[in-house]
Tab-separated table of C-alpha atoms in Angstrom:
chain	number	residue	atom	x	y	z
D	5	MET	CA	169.018	-189.718	-139.941
D	6	ASN	CA	165.860	-188.321	-141.509
D	7	ARG	CA	163.887	-185.660	-139.605
D	8	ARG	CA	159.836	-185.802	-139.753
D	9	SER	CA	158.415	-182.564	-141.131
D	10	SER	CA	154.675	-183.182	-140.158
D	11	PRO	CA	153.372	-182.403	-136.438
D	12	GLY	CA	152.882	-185.211	-133.982
D	13	ALA	CA	150.065	-186.462	-132.349
D	14	GLY	CA	150.567	-184.452	-129.130
D	15	GLN	CA	150.699	-181.424	-131.160
D	16	TRP	CA	147.526	-182.084	-132.815
D	17	PHE	CA	145.960	-182.848	-129.391
D	18	THR	CA	146.839	-179.635	-128.163
D	19	VAL	CA	145.608	-177.676	-131.054
D	20	VAL	CA	142.407	-179.471	-130.572
D	21	ILE	CA	142.065	-178.385	-127.114
D	22	LEU	CA	143.207	-174.801	-127.916
D	23	VAL	CA	140.720	-174.693	-130.661
D	24	GLY	CA	137.903	-176.306	-128.616
D	25	THR	CA	138.370	-174.191	-125.617
D	26	SER	CA	138.406	-170.959	-127.882
D	27	LEU	CA	135.205	-171.879	-129.420
D	28	PHE	CA	133.586	-172.559	-126.189
D	29	LEU	CA	134.578	-169.421	-124.736
D	30	LEU	CA	133.566	-167.662	-128.031
D	31	ILE	CA	130.086	-169.096	-127.668
D	32	LYS	CA	129.890	-168.383	-123.960
D	33	LEU	CA	130.853	-164.926	-124.650
D	34	PHE	CA	128.230	-164.504	-127.330
D	35	GLN	CA	125.618	-166.226	-124.927
D	36	PHE	CA	126.698	-163.708	-122.123
D	37	ALA	CA	126.746	-160.833	-124.418
D	38	SER	CA	123.297	-161.841	-125.807
D	39	LEU	CA	122.047	-162.044	-122.160
D	40	ARG	CA	123.675	-158.796	-120.912
D	41	GLY	CA	120.326	-157.037	-120.896
D	42	ASN	CA	118.998	-159.767	-118.322
D	43	TYR	CA	119.691	-159.877	-114.770
D	44	PRO	CA	123.086	-160.988	-113.579
D	45	THR	CA	123.572	-164.542	-112.451
D	46	GLY	CA	122.856	-165.061	-108.619
D	47	LEU	CA	120.680	-161.740	-108.315
D	48	THR	CA	117.887	-162.063	-105.865
D	49	VAL	CA	114.905	-159.655	-105.727
D	50	ALA	CA	112.590	-160.052	-102.664
D	51	GLY	CA	114.039	-163.340	-101.867
D	52	VAL	CA	113.457	-164.640	-105.374
D	53	THR	CA	116.159	-165.316	-107.577
D	54	VAL	CA	116.001	-163.620	-111.061
D	55	GLY	CA	119.396	-164.113	-112.381
D	56	GLY	CA	119.297	-164.518	-116.055
D	57	LEU	CA	115.735	-163.264	-116.450
D	58	SER	CA	114.484	-160.376	-118.249
D	59	PRO	CA	112.442	-157.521	-116.559
D	60	GLY	CA	109.278	-158.900	-117.862
D	61	GLU	CA	109.993	-162.448	-116.574
D	62	ALA	CA	111.207	-161.329	-113.146
D	63	THR	CA	107.878	-159.158	-112.969
D	64	ASN	CA	105.913	-162.312	-113.539
D	65	VAL	CA	107.821	-164.537	-111.071
D	66	LEU	CA	107.437	-161.879	-108.456
D	67	THR	CA	103.774	-161.518	-109.138
D	68	ASN	CA	103.392	-165.133	-108.920
D	69	ARG	CA	105.201	-165.590	-105.674
D	70	TYR	CA	103.718	-162.609	-103.829
D	71	ILE	CA	100.479	-161.598	-105.308
D	72	GLU	CA	98.682	-164.514	-107.004
D	73	ALA	CA	100.169	-167.256	-104.226
D	74	PRO	CA	97.696	-167.319	-101.484
D	75	VAL	CA	98.440	-166.926	-97.701
D	76	ILE	CA	97.331	-169.868	-95.645
D	77	ILE	CA	95.997	-168.937	-92.139
D	78	TYR	CA	95.110	-171.604	-89.342
D	79	HIS	CA	92.357	-170.825	-86.754
D	80	GLY	CA	93.057	-174.050	-84.495
D	81	GLN	CA	92.926	-176.796	-87.032
D	82	ASP	CA	90.900	-175.099	-89.640
D	83	ARG	CA	92.437	-173.859	-92.539
D	84	PHE	CA	91.462	-170.582	-94.597
D	85	GLU	CA	93.297	-169.065	-97.721
D	86	ILE	CA	93.256	-165.491	-98.415
D	87	SER	CA	94.194	-163.677	-101.447
D	88	PRO	CA	97.026	-160.915	-100.753
D	89	ALA	CA	94.975	-158.486	-102.636
D	90	ASP	CA	92.305	-158.850	-99.757
D	91	ALA	CA	94.568	-157.309	-97.719
D	92	GLU	CA	95.438	-154.899	-100.632
D	93	PHE	CA	99.007	-156.073	-100.643
D	94	GLU	CA	100.932	-154.392	-103.276
D	95	LEU	CA	104.610	-154.788	-104.677
D	96	ASP	CA	106.620	-152.049	-105.475
D	97	LEU	CA	108.010	-153.559	-108.737
D	98	GLU	CA	109.216	-150.337	-110.320
D	99	ALA	CA	111.337	-149.363	-107.388
D	100	MET	CA	112.854	-153.015	-106.830
D	101	LEU	CA	113.399	-153.514	-110.549
D	102	SER	CA	115.038	-150.304	-110.767
D	103	ARG	CA	117.652	-151.240	-108.106
D	104	ALA	CA	117.878	-154.537	-109.910
D	105	ASP	CA	118.753	-152.800	-113.409
D	106	ILE	CA	121.487	-150.698	-111.247
D	107	GLU	CA	122.997	-153.955	-110.165
D	108	ARG	CA	123.078	-155.145	-113.780
D	109	THR	CA	124.452	-152.053	-115.238
D	110	GLN	CA	127.138	-151.555	-112.629
D	111	GLN	CA	128.696	-155.259	-113.021
D	112	ASP	CA	131.990	-155.540	-114.548
D	113	PHE	CA	131.880	-157.009	-117.903
D	114	TRP	CA	134.405	-159.655	-117.646
D	115	ALA	CA	133.946	-160.426	-113.806
D	116	GLY	CA	130.128	-160.774	-115.044
D	117	PHE	CA	131.432	-163.049	-117.559
D	118	TRP	CA	133.561	-164.949	-115.015
D	119	GLY	CA	130.190	-165.727	-112.939
D	120	PHE	CA	128.086	-166.422	-115.967
D	121	LEU	CA	130.548	-169.266	-116.777
D	122	TRP	CA	130.821	-170.759	-113.492
D	123	GLY	CA	127.268	-169.853	-112.473
D	124	GLU	CA	128.288	-168.015	-109.503
D	125	PRO	CA	127.279	-164.243	-108.662
D	126	VAL	CA	130.215	-161.910	-108.322
D	127	GLU	CA	129.742	-158.910	-106.118
D	128	VAL	CA	125.795	-158.751	-106.622
D	129	THR	CA	123.808	-157.111	-103.832
D	130	PRO	CA	120.425	-158.509	-103.108
D	131	VAL	CA	117.283	-156.344	-103.550
D	132	GLU	CA	115.146	-156.172	-100.667
D	133	LEU	CA	111.478	-156.627	-100.691
D	134	SER	CA	109.539	-153.409	-101.148
D	135	ALA	CA	105.922	-153.719	-100.563
D	136	THR	CA	102.839	-152.306	-98.692
D	137	HIS	CA	99.403	-153.655	-97.330
D	138	ASN	CA	96.244	-152.005	-95.603
D	139	ARG	CA	96.355	-153.281	-91.978
D	140	GLU	CA	92.607	-152.171	-91.793
D	141	ALA	CA	91.906	-154.331	-94.802
D	142	LEU	CA	93.665	-157.157	-93.293
D	143	ARG	CA	91.891	-156.384	-89.867
D	144	ARG	CA	88.578	-157.021	-91.802
D	145	VAL	CA	89.406	-160.148	-93.213
D	146	LEU	CA	90.624	-161.538	-89.767
D	147	ALA	CA	87.654	-160.238	-88.136
D	148	ASP	CA	85.378	-162.103	-90.743
D	149	ILE	CA	87.265	-165.382	-89.880
D	150	SER	CA	86.908	-164.669	-86.138
D	151	ALA	CA	83.105	-163.845	-86.439
D	152	LEU	CA	82.810	-167.398	-88.341
D	153	MET	CA	84.901	-169.588	-86.051
D	154	ASP	CA	85.211	-168.128	-82.593
D	155	GLU	CA	82.663	-169.738	-80.057
D	156	PRO	CA	80.845	-167.593	-77.908
D	157	THR	CA	80.939	-167.608	-74.400
D	158	GLN	CA	77.955	-168.711	-72.709
D	159	PRO	CA	76.587	-166.311	-69.902
D	160	ALA	CA	75.490	-167.537	-66.492
D	161	GLN	CA	72.075	-168.493	-65.901
D	162	PRO	CA	69.648	-168.931	-62.982
D	163	VAL	CA	69.211	-172.677	-62.308
D	164	PRO	CA	65.326	-173.208	-62.167
D	165	GLY	CA	63.830	-174.029	-58.984
D	166	THR	CA	67.131	-173.547	-56.801
D	167	PHE	CA	67.388	-169.787	-56.427
D	168	SER	CA	71.021	-170.307	-57.443
D	169	PHE	CA	73.169	-169.535	-60.629
D	170	GLN	CA	75.227	-171.797	-62.900
D	171	TYR	CA	78.385	-170.966	-64.611
D	172	GLY	CA	78.754	-170.071	-68.231
D	173	GLU	CA	80.307	-172.035	-70.656
D	174	THR	CA	83.775	-170.881	-71.853
D	175	GLY	CA	84.325	-169.919	-75.636
D	176	THR	CA	87.084	-168.711	-77.903
D	177	ILE	CA	88.071	-165.408	-79.046
D	178	THR	CA	90.508	-164.543	-81.719
D	179	ASN	CA	93.320	-161.967	-80.405
D	180	ILE	CA	93.530	-160.110	-83.712
D	181	GLU	CA	96.116	-157.512	-82.520
D	182	ALA	CA	98.589	-160.337	-81.268
D	183	SER	CA	98.153	-162.245	-84.739
D	184	PHE	CA	99.172	-159.648	-86.996
D	185	ALA	CA	102.997	-160.240	-86.648
D	186	ASP	CA	102.831	-163.753	-87.719
D	187	ILE	CA	100.257	-163.348	-90.446
D	188	GLU	CA	102.027	-160.089	-92.024
D	189	GLY	CA	105.164	-161.983	-91.746
D	190	ALA	CA	103.595	-164.709	-94.055
D	191	LEU	CA	102.377	-162.074	-96.130
D	192	TYR	CA	105.781	-160.663	-96.842
D	193	ARG	CA	107.478	-164.178	-97.373
D	194	ALA	CA	107.934	-165.640	-100.956
D	195	SER	CA	107.574	-168.963	-99.626
D	196	ASN	CA	106.020	-170.774	-96.276
D	197	ARG	CA	103.398	-168.505	-96.573
D	198	GLU	CA	101.504	-169.849	-93.701
D	199	ALA	CA	100.674	-168.446	-90.220
D	200	ARG	CA	98.337	-169.070	-87.130
D	201	LEU	CA	95.666	-166.773	-85.558
D	202	ILE	CA	96.067	-166.642	-81.568
D	203	VAL	CA	92.838	-168.087	-80.427
D	204	GLU	CA	92.509	-167.556	-76.564
D	205	PRO	CA	89.777	-169.016	-74.180
D	206	SER	CA	87.068	-166.626	-73.406
D	207	ASN	CA	85.993	-167.143	-70.023
D	208	PRO	CA	82.537	-166.416	-68.662
D	209	GLU	CA	81.921	-163.090	-66.890
D	210	ARG	CA	80.554	-162.850	-63.476
D	211	PRO	CA	76.853	-162.540	-63.750
D	212	GLN	CA	75.769	-158.909	-63.800
D	213	ILE	CA	73.177	-157.830	-61.257
D	214	ASN	CA	70.326	-157.649	-63.897
D	215	LEU	CA	70.538	-161.588	-63.865
D	216	LEU	CA	69.469	-161.486	-60.213
D	217	THR	CA	67.035	-158.804	-61.045
D	218	ARG	CA	65.311	-161.031	-63.664
D	219	LEU	CA	64.990	-163.773	-61.142
D	220	LEU	CA	63.770	-161.684	-58.389
D	221	VAL	CA	61.118	-159.739	-60.559
D	222	ASN	CA	59.971	-163.201	-61.844
D	223	SER	CA	59.312	-164.573	-58.536
D	224	LEU	CA	57.545	-161.451	-57.259
D	225	GLN	CA	55.281	-160.888	-60.300
D	226	ASP	CA	54.397	-164.727	-59.660
D	227	TYR	CA	53.504	-163.755	-56.199
D	228	GLU	CA	51.377	-160.824	-56.975
D	229	GLN	CA	49.421	-162.766	-59.825
D	230	ILE	CA	48.607	-165.378	-57.375
D	231	THR	CA	47.663	-163.290	-54.440
D	232	GLY	CA	46.530	-160.189	-55.821
D	233	GLY	CA	48.852	-158.496	-53.259
D	234	ALA	CA	52.051	-156.393	-53.900
D	235	ALA	CA	55.755	-156.900	-53.394
D	236	SER	CA	58.627	-154.647	-52.869
D	237	MET	CA	62.467	-155.273	-52.815
D	238	PHE	CA	65.644	-153.224	-52.634
D	239	VAL	CA	69.172	-154.632	-52.950
D	240	MET	CA	72.359	-152.778	-52.762
D	241	ASP	CA	76.121	-154.015	-53.328
D	242	LEU	CA	77.753	-152.416	-50.514
D	243	ASN	CA	81.307	-152.891	-52.097
D	244	SER	CA	80.294	-150.993	-54.932
D	245	GLY	CA	78.092	-148.720	-53.636
D	246	VAL	CA	76.289	-148.082	-57.013
D	247	ASP	CA	75.060	-151.652	-58.018
D	248	GLU	CA	71.474	-151.649	-56.806
D	249	ILE	CA	68.048	-153.328	-57.496
D	250	ALA	CA	65.090	-151.642	-57.029
D	251	ILE	CA	61.523	-153.512	-57.598
D	252	ASN	CA	58.516	-151.580	-56.663
D	253	ALA	CA	60.842	-150.077	-54.158
D	254	ASP	CA	58.945	-146.894	-54.068
D	255	LEU	CA	55.811	-148.641	-52.824
D	256	PRO	CA	54.543	-147.347	-49.405
D	257	MET	CA	54.412	-149.905	-46.806
D	258	SER	CA	53.593	-150.241	-43.408
D	259	GLY	CA	56.685	-149.456	-41.152
D	260	MET	CA	55.939	-151.928	-38.462
D	261	ASP	CA	58.887	-152.815	-36.370
D	262	LEU	CA	61.324	-152.061	-39.020
D	263	LEU	CA	60.967	-148.280	-38.063
D	264	LYS	CA	62.434	-149.138	-34.564
D	265	LEU	CA	65.682	-148.600	-36.490
D	266	PRO	CA	65.369	-144.835	-37.108
D	267	ILE	CA	64.108	-144.497	-33.462
D	268	VAL	CA	67.323	-146.210	-32.128
D	269	LEU	CA	69.454	-143.994	-34.591
D	270	GLU	CA	67.916	-140.618	-33.240
D	271	THR	CA	68.336	-142.022	-29.648
D	272	TYR	CA	72.289	-142.371	-30.303
D	273	ARG	CA	72.329	-138.693	-32.198
D	274	LEU	CA	70.872	-137.184	-29.100
D	275	LEU	CA	73.278	-139.186	-26.425
D	276	ASP	CA	76.126	-137.275	-25.332
D	277	GLN	CA	77.572	-140.141	-23.256
D	278	GLU	CA	77.207	-144.101	-22.881
D	279	PRO	CA	73.707	-145.223	-22.779
D	280	THR	CA	72.827	-146.109	-19.207
D	281	LEU	CA	72.005	-149.676	-18.493
D	282	THR	CA	68.292	-149.014	-18.645
D	283	GLN	CA	68.825	-147.257	-22.138
D	284	SER	CA	70.880	-150.278	-23.349
D	285	SER	CA	67.995	-152.486	-22.373
D	286	TRP	CA	65.600	-150.335	-24.135
D	287	ILE	CA	67.665	-150.217	-27.294
D	288	SER	CA	68.399	-154.183	-27.130
D	289	SER	CA	64.622	-155.028	-27.031
D	290	THR	CA	63.841	-152.369	-29.750
D	291	LEU	CA	66.557	-153.890	-32.354
D	292	SER	CA	67.002	-157.375	-31.414
D	293	ALA	CA	63.940	-158.959	-29.867
D	294	ASP	CA	60.183	-159.271	-30.263
D	295	LEU	CA	59.503	-158.242	-26.427
D	296	GLY	CA	56.726	-155.708	-27.322
D	297	ASN	CA	57.093	-152.123	-28.137
D	298	GLU	CA	57.857	-150.564	-24.548
D	299	GLY	CA	61.476	-150.024	-25.272
D	300	ALA	CA	60.516	-148.151	-28.559
D	301	ASN	CA	58.268	-145.948	-26.667
D	302	GLN	CA	60.620	-145.135	-24.109
D	303	LEU	CA	63.121	-143.986	-26.314
D	304	LEU	CA	60.647	-142.004	-28.190
D	305	ARG	CA	60.248	-140.219	-24.842
D	306	PHE	CA	63.974	-139.886	-24.346
D	307	VAL	CA	64.155	-138.417	-27.611
D	308	ALA	CA	61.511	-135.833	-26.933
D	309	GLY	CA	63.063	-135.003	-23.396
D	310	GLN	CA	59.808	-135.380	-21.958
D	311	ASP	CA	56.901	-137.728	-21.575
D	312	ASP	CA	55.626	-137.214	-24.792
D	313	PRO	CA	56.320	-140.134	-27.111
D	314	ARG	CA	54.424	-138.588	-30.007
D	315	LEU	CA	56.637	-135.502	-30.043
D	316	GLY	CA	59.621	-137.957	-30.029
D	317	ALA	CA	57.974	-139.611	-33.286
D	318	GLU	CA	57.957	-136.469	-34.708
D	319	LEU	CA	61.360	-135.449	-34.260
D	320	VAL	CA	62.407	-139.060	-35.537
D	321	THR	CA	60.620	-138.261	-38.718
D	322	GLN	CA	62.215	-134.819	-38.996
D	323	THR	CA	65.562	-136.612	-38.910
D	324	MET	CA	64.531	-139.017	-41.583
D	325	GLN	CA	63.446	-135.988	-43.646
D	326	ARG	CA	67.089	-134.577	-43.229
D	327	LEU	CA	68.611	-137.624	-44.463
D	328	GLY	CA	66.418	-137.374	-47.764
D	329	LEU	CA	64.141	-140.483	-46.549
D	330	VAL	CA	61.151	-138.632	-47.491
D	331	ASN	CA	58.952	-141.405	-47.639
D	332	THR	CA	59.505	-142.502	-43.917
D	333	PHE	CA	57.478	-141.137	-40.868
D	334	ILE	CA	56.318	-142.011	-37.488
D	335	VAL	CA	53.165	-140.147	-36.476
D	336	LEU	CA	52.215	-142.061	-33.290
D	337	PRO	CA	54.017	-144.176	-30.645
D	338	TYR	CA	53.557	-147.785	-31.083
D	339	ASP	CA	50.155	-149.333	-29.672
D	340	SER	CA	48.661	-145.950	-29.506
D	341	ASP	CA	45.291	-144.703	-30.940
D	342	PRO	CA	45.364	-141.544	-33.288
D	343	PRO	CA	43.600	-138.547	-31.504
D	344	ALA	CA	40.933	-136.745	-33.122
D	345	GLY	CA	42.083	-134.936	-35.975
D	346	THR	CA	45.267	-136.844	-36.664
D	347	VAL	CA	46.390	-136.465	-40.257
D	348	ARG	CA	48.280	-138.889	-42.188
D	349	PRO	CA	51.297	-137.145	-43.824
D	350	SER	CA	51.661	-136.804	-47.515
D	351	THR	CA	54.783	-138.267	-49.187
D	352	PRO	CA	55.729	-138.965	-52.884
D	353	ALA	CA	55.039	-142.703	-52.129
D	354	ASN	CA	51.691	-142.398	-50.836
D	355	SER	CA	50.425	-139.386	-53.193
D	356	THR	CA	50.281	-141.629	-56.151
D	357	GLU	CA	46.743	-142.224	-57.759
D	358	GLU	CA	46.408	-145.591	-56.769
D	359	VAL	CA	48.163	-146.998	-53.410
D	360	ARG	CA	47.975	-150.808	-53.716
D	361	THR	CA	49.252	-151.724	-50.227
D	362	LEU	CA	47.070	-149.820	-47.847
D	363	PRO	CA	49.858	-149.057	-45.640
D	364	ASN	CA	49.370	-147.850	-41.865
D	365	PRO	CA	48.530	-144.327	-42.280
D	366	TYR	CA	50.805	-143.179	-39.242
D	367	LEU	CA	53.816	-145.390	-39.743
D	368	GLN	CA	55.091	-145.824	-43.036
D	369	THR	CA	58.382	-146.279	-45.038
D	370	THR	CA	59.755	-147.880	-48.471
D	371	ALA	CA	62.036	-150.671	-49.298
D	372	GLU	CA	64.254	-148.011	-50.861
D	373	ASP	CA	64.308	-145.538	-47.963
D	374	MET	CA	64.903	-148.572	-45.529
D	375	GLY	CA	67.673	-149.983	-47.774
D	376	THR	CA	69.209	-146.434	-47.912
D	377	LEU	CA	69.102	-146.051	-44.266
D	378	LEU	CA	70.991	-149.188	-43.712
D	379	SER	CA	73.677	-148.568	-46.235
D	380	MET	CA	74.306	-145.013	-44.464
D	381	LEU	CA	74.746	-147.047	-41.048
D	382	TYR	CA	76.937	-149.598	-42.837
D	383	TYR	CA	79.080	-147.039	-44.242
D	384	CYS	CA	79.456	-145.293	-40.970
D	385	ALA	CA	80.242	-148.199	-38.886
D	386	GLU	CA	82.898	-148.963	-41.836
D	387	GLY	CA	84.506	-145.535	-41.078
D	388	LYS	CA	83.787	-144.702	-44.737
D	389	GLY	CA	82.003	-141.552	-43.890
D	390	GLY	CA	78.622	-141.241	-45.974
D	391	THR	CA	75.481	-139.270	-45.288
D	392	LEU	CA	75.217	-140.077	-41.689
D	393	MET	CA	78.384	-138.689	-40.871
D	394	ALA	CA	78.123	-135.612	-43.082
D	395	VAL	CA	74.711	-134.578	-42.032
D	396	PHE	CA	75.387	-135.258	-38.253
D	397	GLU	CA	78.843	-134.344	-38.054
D	398	GLY	CA	79.926	-134.820	-34.300
D	399	ASP	CA	76.369	-136.314	-33.451
D	400	ILE	CA	77.074	-139.759	-34.446
D	401	SER	CA	80.073	-141.734	-34.294
D	402	GLN	CA	81.373	-144.871	-35.848
D	403	THR	CA	81.504	-146.406	-32.581
D	404	GLU	CA	77.762	-146.058	-32.174
D	405	CYS	CA	77.070	-146.867	-35.887
D	406	GLN	CA	78.819	-150.349	-34.865
D	407	THR	CA	76.910	-150.835	-31.672
D	408	MET	CA	73.716	-150.421	-33.628
D	409	LEU	CA	74.561	-153.273	-36.019
D	410	ALA	CA	75.673	-155.522	-32.976
D	411	PHE	CA	72.366	-155.131	-31.454
D	412	MET	CA	70.742	-156.005	-34.853
D	413	LEU	CA	73.117	-159.056	-35.235
D	414	GLN	CA	71.509	-160.374	-32.159
D	415	ASN	CA	68.001	-160.485	-33.724
D	416	LYS	CA	67.909	-164.301	-34.607
D	417	ILE	CA	64.827	-165.495	-35.660
D	418	GLY	CA	65.696	-168.385	-38.227
D	419	SER	CA	63.655	-167.301	-40.977
D	420	LEU	CA	63.175	-164.678	-43.761
D	421	ILE	CA	66.552	-163.027	-44.717
D	422	GLU	CA	68.374	-165.472	-42.060
D	423	GLU	CA	66.768	-168.623	-43.571
D	424	GLY	CA	68.127	-167.834	-47.021
D	425	VAL	CA	71.916	-167.710	-45.992
D	426	PRO	CA	74.170	-170.342	-44.516
D	427	GLN	CA	74.037	-170.226	-40.540
D	428	GLU	CA	77.398	-168.984	-39.849
D	429	THR	CA	76.719	-166.085	-41.994
D	430	ALA	CA	76.176	-162.623	-40.067
D	431	VAL	CA	72.863	-160.704	-40.495
D	432	ALA	CA	72.199	-157.429	-38.944
D	433	HIS	CA	68.441	-157.189	-39.533
D	434	ARG	CA	65.203	-155.836	-38.126
D	435	HIS	CA	61.884	-157.581	-39.107
D	436	GLY	CA	58.210	-156.901	-38.757
D	437	TRP	CA	54.894	-158.397	-39.578
D	438	ILE	CA	51.182	-157.507	-39.169
D	439	SER	CA	48.150	-158.950	-40.613
D	440	ASP	CA	48.433	-158.060	-43.955
D	441	THR	CA	52.082	-156.907	-44.780
D	442	HIS	CA	55.496	-158.950	-43.831
D	443	GLY	CA	58.914	-157.386	-44.167
D	444	ASP	CA	62.450	-157.903	-43.403
D	445	ALA	CA	65.428	-155.561	-43.681
D	446	GLY	CA	69.158	-156.319	-43.136
D	447	ILE	CA	72.748	-155.901	-43.948
D	448	VAL	CA	74.282	-159.467	-44.819
D	449	PHE	CA	77.970	-159.929	-44.210
D	450	SER	CA	78.734	-162.434	-46.876
D	451	PRO	CA	82.169	-164.061	-47.978
D	452	GLY	CA	81.515	-162.725	-51.573
D	453	GLY	CA	80.484	-158.954	-50.618
D	454	ASP	CA	78.408	-157.048	-48.154
D	455	TYR	CA	75.005	-156.238	-49.289
D	456	VAL	CA	71.629	-154.430	-48.231
D	457	ILE	CA	68.529	-156.600	-48.859
D	458	VAL	CA	64.896	-155.157	-47.970
D	459	GLN	CA	61.809	-157.177	-48.638
D	460	PHE	CA	58.232	-156.445	-48.210
D	461	LEU	CA	55.335	-158.489	-49.122
D	462	TYR	CA	51.554	-157.191	-48.937
D	463	LYS	CA	48.203	-159.494	-49.447
D	464	PRO	CA	44.717	-157.780	-48.815
D	465	ASP	CA	43.167	-158.366	-45.538
D	466	TRP	CA	45.646	-161.563	-44.373
D	467	LEU	CA	49.019	-162.766	-45.473
D	468	GLU	CA	49.619	-166.350	-44.529
D	469	TRP	CA	53.165	-167.105	-43.027
D	470	GLU	CA	53.051	-170.307	-45.171
D	471	ILE	CA	53.256	-168.081	-48.358
D	472	SER	CA	55.478	-165.035	-47.142
D	473	SER	CA	58.058	-167.056	-45.250
D	474	PRO	CA	59.346	-169.389	-47.925
D	475	LEU	CA	59.324	-166.751	-50.548
D	476	LEU	CA	61.166	-164.163	-48.539
D	477	ALA	CA	63.751	-166.848	-47.428
D	478	ASN	CA	64.080	-167.942	-51.341
D	479	LEU	CA	64.481	-164.314	-52.372
D	480	SER	CA	67.208	-163.765	-49.887
D	481	ARG	CA	69.012	-167.156	-50.990
D	482	ALA	CA	68.922	-165.896	-54.598
D	483	THR	CA	70.580	-162.679	-53.578
D	484	TYR	CA	73.039	-164.450	-51.533
D	485	ASN	CA	74.013	-166.995	-54.325
D	486	TYR	CA	74.606	-163.918	-56.591
D	487	PHE	CA	76.942	-162.168	-54.350
D	488	ASN	CA	78.723	-165.769	-53.837
D	489	PHE	CA	78.701	-166.792	-57.085
D	490	ASP	CA	81.726	-169.062	-56.525
D	491	ASN	CA	80.507	-170.930	-53.422
D	492	PRO	CA	76.510	-170.643	-53.413
D	493	TYR	CA	74.353	-171.663	-50.575
D	494	LEU	CA	72.755	-174.971	-52.018
D	495	ALA	CA	70.306	-175.755	-49.367
D	496	ASP	CA	66.832	-176.829	-50.843
D	497	ALA	CA	65.075	-173.909	-51.605
D	498	ARG	CA	61.672	-174.106	-49.821
D	499	THR	CA	58.362	-174.065	-51.831
D	500	ASN	CA	55.482	-171.620	-51.818
């Protein structure tokens, strides 16, 4: 039997496999060695794969993904592209690539080669993003978008001819502070660099008192231009105690029946017990009805402590002075002629160069004085202290203040302040009129807040009721509607 001396096919196949494998491994080993200066397979820097890249190539890729790629910001449906440079966004490439080099140099050669062969990382720690930005610079960018896209709120406005106000229109406002988290998140992402601004509705604010002031001023100026007369008005928000309107409120005006209120106040200050039935009748007629002036003059006699109403008037005036109401005085009782030599008191109001209103020389006040007195009475009745309680401690009580207001609430005339508010609204007021001057001063207890309103109109020689009554009612309506903005009194305004 002959034995074959040459290798068989199987042996040749094995040799080929071994040689081929060796050549493949040698080639791959050479490739791996030549790429040994690049970053290891699977390494990520700031979420970007840089395996197999040189530091220069990695720098280009990171710059492209983070610096050159814009961030998309949505304001509602509107799309804006901003450059990261606008937010002064900067990559700390040196720090990140330094950590990447550490990963490269610390990797075991043969473990790295094995990962290179299979395309899988072996014990490679990702390098986290290291970057900074300037929040104030970003804020300026967002503020520019906000200024361009936000819709301003339209403020409330008077409704022409109605003495009421209409709601303003809702706008939009960008909440920049609340938007930072989403936008900065997009800025620090390598992909999906989109974010949304938080856009909120901007509701119109309740109208400020200057809106009511404009409406009142316009109406009173029209009256003065048409009639050649003078108008004076004072409004105070009793809830805030600080918001007020004073339109010619320091003009001296004839006191008329409005100054019966200080007479009753002085009466209660001097009473050391409940008023008698007769005294109560005098108080009622003085505050709540047009039954002549006898009740007021009788109270002046009580104040004087003798049958001298003129002395009582002097004492009432002194009380007004103590309260700081320096423009208010009563020299004579009602329906009396001045004795020879009677001198008109001088006040800051009537000492100006030109007094346009020709007030009664012996019975004067101003809208501001009357409004201030009413506010004192209100706070006393509400148990909130105030000037009356401070100046006349122990001489005037909360119950007495409440009683005075109760009498004034019975003063029903159906016009002037009352006509400008709903019938069910409580109005504690005292009105008065003479040939050339009409006025009303009161406290309105409305659902939207309590307030003082004092109105005076003067016209030389004769003031027609057809002129004064609708105007004073309309001004009262405008004031009521300001304080009750959400539920205005929409009765048809009377025309002058």
